[in-house]
Short mmCIF file of C-alpha atoms in Angstrom, two decimals:
data_model
loop_
_atom_site.label_atom_id
_atom_site.label_comp_id
_atom_site.label_asym_id
_atom_site.label_seq_id
_atom_site.Cartn_x
_atom_site.Cartn_y
_atom_site.Cartn_z
CA MET A 1 88.22 -49.98 72.31
CA GLU A 2 91.31 -47.93 71.29
CA ASN A 3 91.32 -46.18 74.44
CA LEU A 4 91.15 -49.26 76.44
CA LYS A 5 94.21 -50.57 74.31
CA TYR A 6 96.21 -47.41 75.12
CA ARG A 7 95.16 -47.48 78.79
CA ILE A 8 96.22 -51.12 79.22
CA ILE A 9 99.72 -50.32 77.83
CA TYR A 10 100.25 -47.23 79.71
CA GLU A 11 99.27 -48.78 83.08
CA TYR A 12 101.45 -51.80 82.45
CA GLU A 13 104.37 -49.71 81.51
CA PHE A 14 103.79 -47.44 84.65
CA ARG A 15 103.66 -50.45 86.86
CA ARG A 16 107.00 -51.53 85.35
CA GLY A 17 108.42 -48.35 86.17
CA THR A 18 109.19 -47.25 82.38
CA SER A 19 109.76 -43.69 81.66
CA ALA A 20 107.16 -41.45 79.59
CA ALA A 21 109.69 -41.41 76.72
CA GLU A 22 110.31 -45.11 76.72
CA THR A 23 106.37 -45.78 76.93
CA THR A 24 105.78 -43.53 74.04
CA GLN A 25 108.25 -45.37 72.14
CA ARG A 26 106.77 -48.66 72.82
CA VAL A 27 103.13 -47.39 72.01
CA ASN A 28 104.60 -46.17 68.54
CA ASP A 29 106.20 -49.54 68.02
CA VAL A 30 102.89 -51.09 68.53
CA PHE A 31 100.63 -48.75 66.63
CA LEU A 32 102.77 -47.49 63.93
CA LYS A 33 104.13 -49.52 60.99
CA SER A 34 107.76 -50.77 61.45
CA GLY A 35 110.01 -48.04 60.82
CA GLN A 36 107.28 -45.42 60.25
CA THR A 37 107.72 -42.07 61.71
CA ILE A 38 105.33 -39.13 62.33
CA THR A 39 105.50 -36.91 59.18
CA ALA A 40 103.25 -34.07 58.26
CA ASP A 41 101.34 -36.62 55.89
CA VAL A 42 100.80 -39.21 58.86
CA TYR A 43 99.92 -36.37 61.28
CA CYS A 44 97.26 -35.00 58.69
CA GLN A 45 95.70 -38.40 58.21
CA GLN A 46 95.57 -38.82 62.07
CA LEU A 47 93.81 -35.48 62.26
CA GLN A 48 91.17 -36.39 59.68
CA THR A 49 90.78 -39.79 61.35
CA MET A 50 90.38 -38.16 64.73
CA MET A 51 87.80 -35.74 63.50
CA GLU A 52 85.73 -38.41 61.87
CA LYS A 53 85.89 -40.66 65.06
CA LEU A 54 84.84 -37.44 67.08
CA ALA A 55 82.06 -36.55 64.82
CA ALA A 56 80.64 -40.15 65.35
CA LYS A 57 81.44 -40.42 69.09
CA GLN A 58 81.20 -36.85 70.37
CA PRO A 59 79.66 -34.57 67.75
CA ARG A 60 79.34 -31.46 70.31
CA LEU A 61 82.95 -31.46 70.09
CA VAL A 62 83.29 -31.07 66.34
CA ASN A 63 80.02 -28.86 65.85
CA ARG A 64 81.27 -26.14 68.10
CA SER A 65 82.14 -22.78 66.53
CA THR A 66 85.80 -23.69 66.56
CA PRO A 67 87.06 -27.02 67.69
CA LEU A 68 90.09 -26.77 69.87
CA LEU A 69 93.53 -28.71 69.49
CA LEU A 70 96.45 -28.59 71.58
CA HIS A 71 99.79 -29.70 70.31
CA ASP A 72 103.35 -28.83 70.59
CA ASN A 73 105.77 -27.01 67.97
CA ALA A 74 107.13 -30.62 66.66
CA ARG A 75 107.87 -30.45 62.97
CA PRO A 76 104.90 -32.34 61.60
CA HIS A 77 102.74 -29.97 63.89
CA THR A 78 104.14 -26.89 62.31
CA ALA A 79 104.58 -27.98 58.60
CA GLN A 80 102.55 -25.94 55.95
CA GLN A 81 100.79 -29.13 55.12
CA THR A 82 99.34 -29.46 58.64
CA ALA A 83 98.35 -25.78 58.65
CA THR A 84 96.35 -26.29 55.62
CA LYS A 85 94.70 -29.45 57.18
CA LEU A 86 93.97 -27.53 60.24
CA GLU A 87 92.32 -24.79 58.24
CA GLU A 88 90.26 -27.32 56.07
CA LEU A 89 89.18 -29.10 59.31
CA GLN A 90 88.43 -25.64 60.95
CA LEU A 91 90.53 -26.53 64.10
CA GLU A 92 91.79 -23.73 66.20
CA CYS A 93 95.12 -24.49 67.87
CA LEU A 94 95.90 -23.56 71.42
CA ARG A 95 99.38 -22.21 72.02
CA HIS A 96 101.53 -24.59 73.82
CA PRO A 97 102.58 -23.11 77.14
CA PRO A 98 106.34 -22.06 77.38
CA TYR A 99 108.46 -24.41 79.45
CA SER A 100 109.71 -22.44 82.38
CA PRO A 101 110.40 -23.63 86.08
CA ASP A 102 108.40 -20.40 86.95
CA LEU A 103 105.16 -21.59 85.43
CA ALA A 104 104.75 -24.74 87.40
CA PRO A 105 101.24 -25.99 87.14
CA THR A 106 100.94 -26.38 90.89
CA ASP A 107 101.64 -22.84 91.61
#
């Protein structure tokens, strides 16, 4: 059901011609408490919730030798608290690809 909510919001905003940044802000406004931002604490809670839901719905993704996670270098993602949580959950983080016009995915 959660995925359906997100999909509906993204499709609606896409049809309105809203940019990705504005759409993300609107999703955050809906799903985060008013005035709440993503901190290391919030991100760690989201990681824990994600792993619990994955274990229930897609156990093969959690039960592999090292489950993978891709995230960028935002402060909540690189905080020591997050690194500790990632170790606890035994998640391996893939490095985010560098931003370079020479490395376009279509090439």
